[in-house]
Coordinates of N, CA and C in Angstrom, one line a residue:
M143 N -60.2 -17.6 -32.1 CA -59.1 -16.6 -32.0 C -58.9 -16.3 -30.5
R144 N -60.0 -16.1 -29.7 CA -59.9 -15.9 -28.3 C -59.1 -17.0 -27.6
R145 N -59.4 -18.2 -28.0 CA -58.8 -19.4 -27.4 C -57.3 -19.3 -27.6
L146 N -56.9 -18.9 -28.8 CA -55.5 -18.9 -29.1 C -54.8 -17.8 -28.3
I147 N -55.4 -16.7 -28.1 CA -54.8 -15.6 -27.4 C -54.8 -15.9 -25.9
S148 N -55.8 -16.5 -25.3 CA -55.8 -16.9 -23.9 C -54.8 -18.0 -23.7
R149 N -54.6 -18.9 -24.6 CA -53.6 -20.0 -24.4 C -52.2 -19.4 -24.5
F150 N -52.0 -18.4 -25.3 CA -50.7 -17.7 -25.4 C -50.4 -16.9 -24.1
L151 N -51.4 -16.3 -23.5 CA -51.2 -15.5 -22.3 C -50.9 -16.4 -21.1
V152 N -51.4 -17.7 -21.1 CA -51.2 -18.6 -20.0 C -49.9 -19.3 -20.1
D153 N -49.4 -19.5 -21.3 CA -48.2 -20.3 -21.6 C -47.0 -19.6 -21.0
E154 N -46.2 -20.3 -20.1 CA -45.1 -19.7 -19.5 C -43.8 -20.3 -20.0
A155 N -43.8 -21.0 -21.1 CA -42.5 -21.6 -21.6 C -41.6 -20.6 -22.1
G156 N -42.1 -19.5 -22.7 CA -41.2 -18.4 -23.1 C -40.6 -17.7 -22.0
A157 N -41.3 -17.6 -20.9 CA -40.7 -16.9 -19.7 C -39.5 -17.7 -19.2
T158 N -39.6 -19.0 -19.2 CA -38.5 -19.8 -18.7 C -37.2 -19.6 -19.6
A159 N -37.5 -19.6 -20.9 CA -36.3 -19.4 -21.9 C -35.7 -18.0 -21.6
I160 N -36.5 -17.0 -21.4 CA -35.9 -15.7 -21.1 C -35.1 -15.7 -19.8
E161 N -35.6 -16.4 -18.8 CA -34.9 -16.5 -17.5 C -33.5 -17.2 -17.7
Y162 N -33.5 -18.3 -18.5 CA -32.2 -18.9 -18.7 C -31.3 -18.0 -19.6
G163 N -31.8 -17.3 -20.5 CA -31.0 -16.4 -21.3 C -30.4 -15.3 -20.4
L164 N -31.2 -14.8 -19.5 CA -30.7 -13.7 -18.5 C -29.6 -14.3 -17.6
I165 N -29.8 -15.6 -17.2 CA -28.8 -16.2 -16.3 C -27.5 -16.4 -17.1
V166 N -27.5 -16.8 -18.4 CA -26.4 -17.0 -19.2 C -25.7 -15.7 -19.4
A167 N -26.5 -14.6 -19.7 CA -25.9 -13.3 -20.0 C -25.1 -12.8 -18.7
L168 N -25.7 -13.0 -17.5 CA -25.0 -12.6 -16.3 C -23.8 -13.4 -16.1
M169 N -23.8 -14.6 -16.4 CA -22.6 -15.5 -16.3 C -21.5 -15.0 -17.2
V170 N -21.8 -14.6 -18.4 CA -20.9 -14.1 -19.4 C -20.3 -12.8 -18.9
V171 N -21.1 -11.9 -18.4 CA -20.6 -10.7 -17.9 C -19.6 -10.9 -16.7
A172 N -20.0 -11.9 -15.8 CA -19.1 -12.2 -14.7 C -17.8 -12.7 -15.2
V173 N -17.8 -13.6 -16.1 CA -16.5 -14.2 -16.6 C -15.7 -13.2 -17.3
L174 N -16.3 -12.3 -18.1 CA -15.5 -11.3 -18.8 C -14.9 -10.3 -17.8
G175 N -15.7 -10.0 -16.7 CA -15.2 -9.1 -15.7 C -14.0 -9.7 -15.0
A176 N -14.1 -11.0 -14.7 CA -13.0 -11.7 -14.0 C -11.8 -11.8 -14.9
L177 N -12.0 -12.0 -16.2 CA -10.8 -12.1 -17.1 C -10.2 -10.7 -17.3
S178 N -10.9 -9.7 -17.3 CA -10.3 -8.4 -17.4 C -9.6 -8.0 -16.1
L179 N -10.1 -8.4 -14.9 CA -9.4 -8.1 -13.7 C -8.1 -8.9 -13.5
F180 N -8.2 -10.2 -13.9 CA -7.0 -11.1 -13.6 C -6.3 -11.4 -14.9
G181 N -6.6 -10.7 -16.0 CA -6.0 -11.1 -17.3 C -4.5 -10.9 -17.3
A182 N -3.9 -9.9 -16.7 CA -2.5 -9.7 -16.8 C -1.8 -10.7 -15.9
A183 N -2.3 -11.0 -14.8 CA -1.7 -12.0 -13.9 C -1.8 -13.4 -14.5
G184 N -2.9 -13.7 -15.1 CA -3.2 -15.0 -15.7 C -2.2 -15.2 -16.9
S185 N -2.0 -14.2 -17.7 CA -1.1 -14.4 -18.9 C 0.3 -14.7 -18.4
G186 N 0.7 -14.1 -17.3 CA 2.1 -14.4 -16.8 C 2.2 -15.9 -16.4
V187 N 1.2 -16.4 -15.7 CA 1.1 -17.7 -15.3 C 1.2 -18.7 -16.5
I188 N 0.4 -18.4 -17.5 CA 0.3 -19.2 -18.7 C 1.6 -19.2 -19.4
S189 N 2.2 -18.0 -19.5 CA 3.5 -17.9 -20.1 C 4.6 -18.7 -19.4
D190 N 4.6 -18.7 -18.1 CA 5.6 -19.4 -17.3 C 5.3 -20.9 -17.5
A191 N 4.1 -21.4 -17.6 CA 3.8 -22.8 -17.8 C 4.2 -23.2 -19.1
M192 N 4.0 -22.4 -20.2 CA 4.4 -22.8 -21.5 C 5.9 -22.9 -21.6
T193 N 6.6 -22.0 -20.9 CA 8.1 -22.0 -20.9 C 8.6 -23.3 -20.3
A194 N 8.0 -23.7 -19.2 CA 8.3 -24.9 -18.5 C 8.1 -26.1 -19.3
V195 N 7.0 -26.1 -20.0 CA 6.7 -27.3 -20.9 C 7.7 -27.3 -22.1
A196 N 8.0 -26.2 -22.7 CA 9.0 -26.1 -23.8 C 10.3 -26.6 -23.3
D197 N 10.7 -26.2 -22.1 CA 12.0 -26.6 -21.5 C 12.1 -28.1 -21.3
A198 N 10.9 -28.6 -20.8 CA 10.9 -30.0 -20.5 C 10.9 -30.9 -21.8
M199 N 10.3 -30.4 -22.8 CA 10.3 -31.1 -24.1 C 11.6 -31.1 -24.8
S200 N 12.4 -30.0 -24.6 CA 13.7 -29.9 -25.3 C 14.8 -30.6 -24.5
A201 N 14.6 -30.9 -23.2 CA 15.6 -31.5 -22.4 C 15.6 -33.0 -22.5

């Protein structure tokens, strides 16, 4: 039993997974923040592009 506990305390594989999880969580927060800041301007650009594509397809 002591061997199992000591092996569990020395194992760092779980710490690596937690670090990657934290990095992904911070990236998601950054992307959501950027989308909320630039969302209105971005939707105008996408709308203009879709209009241009629709006009090109109908002509």
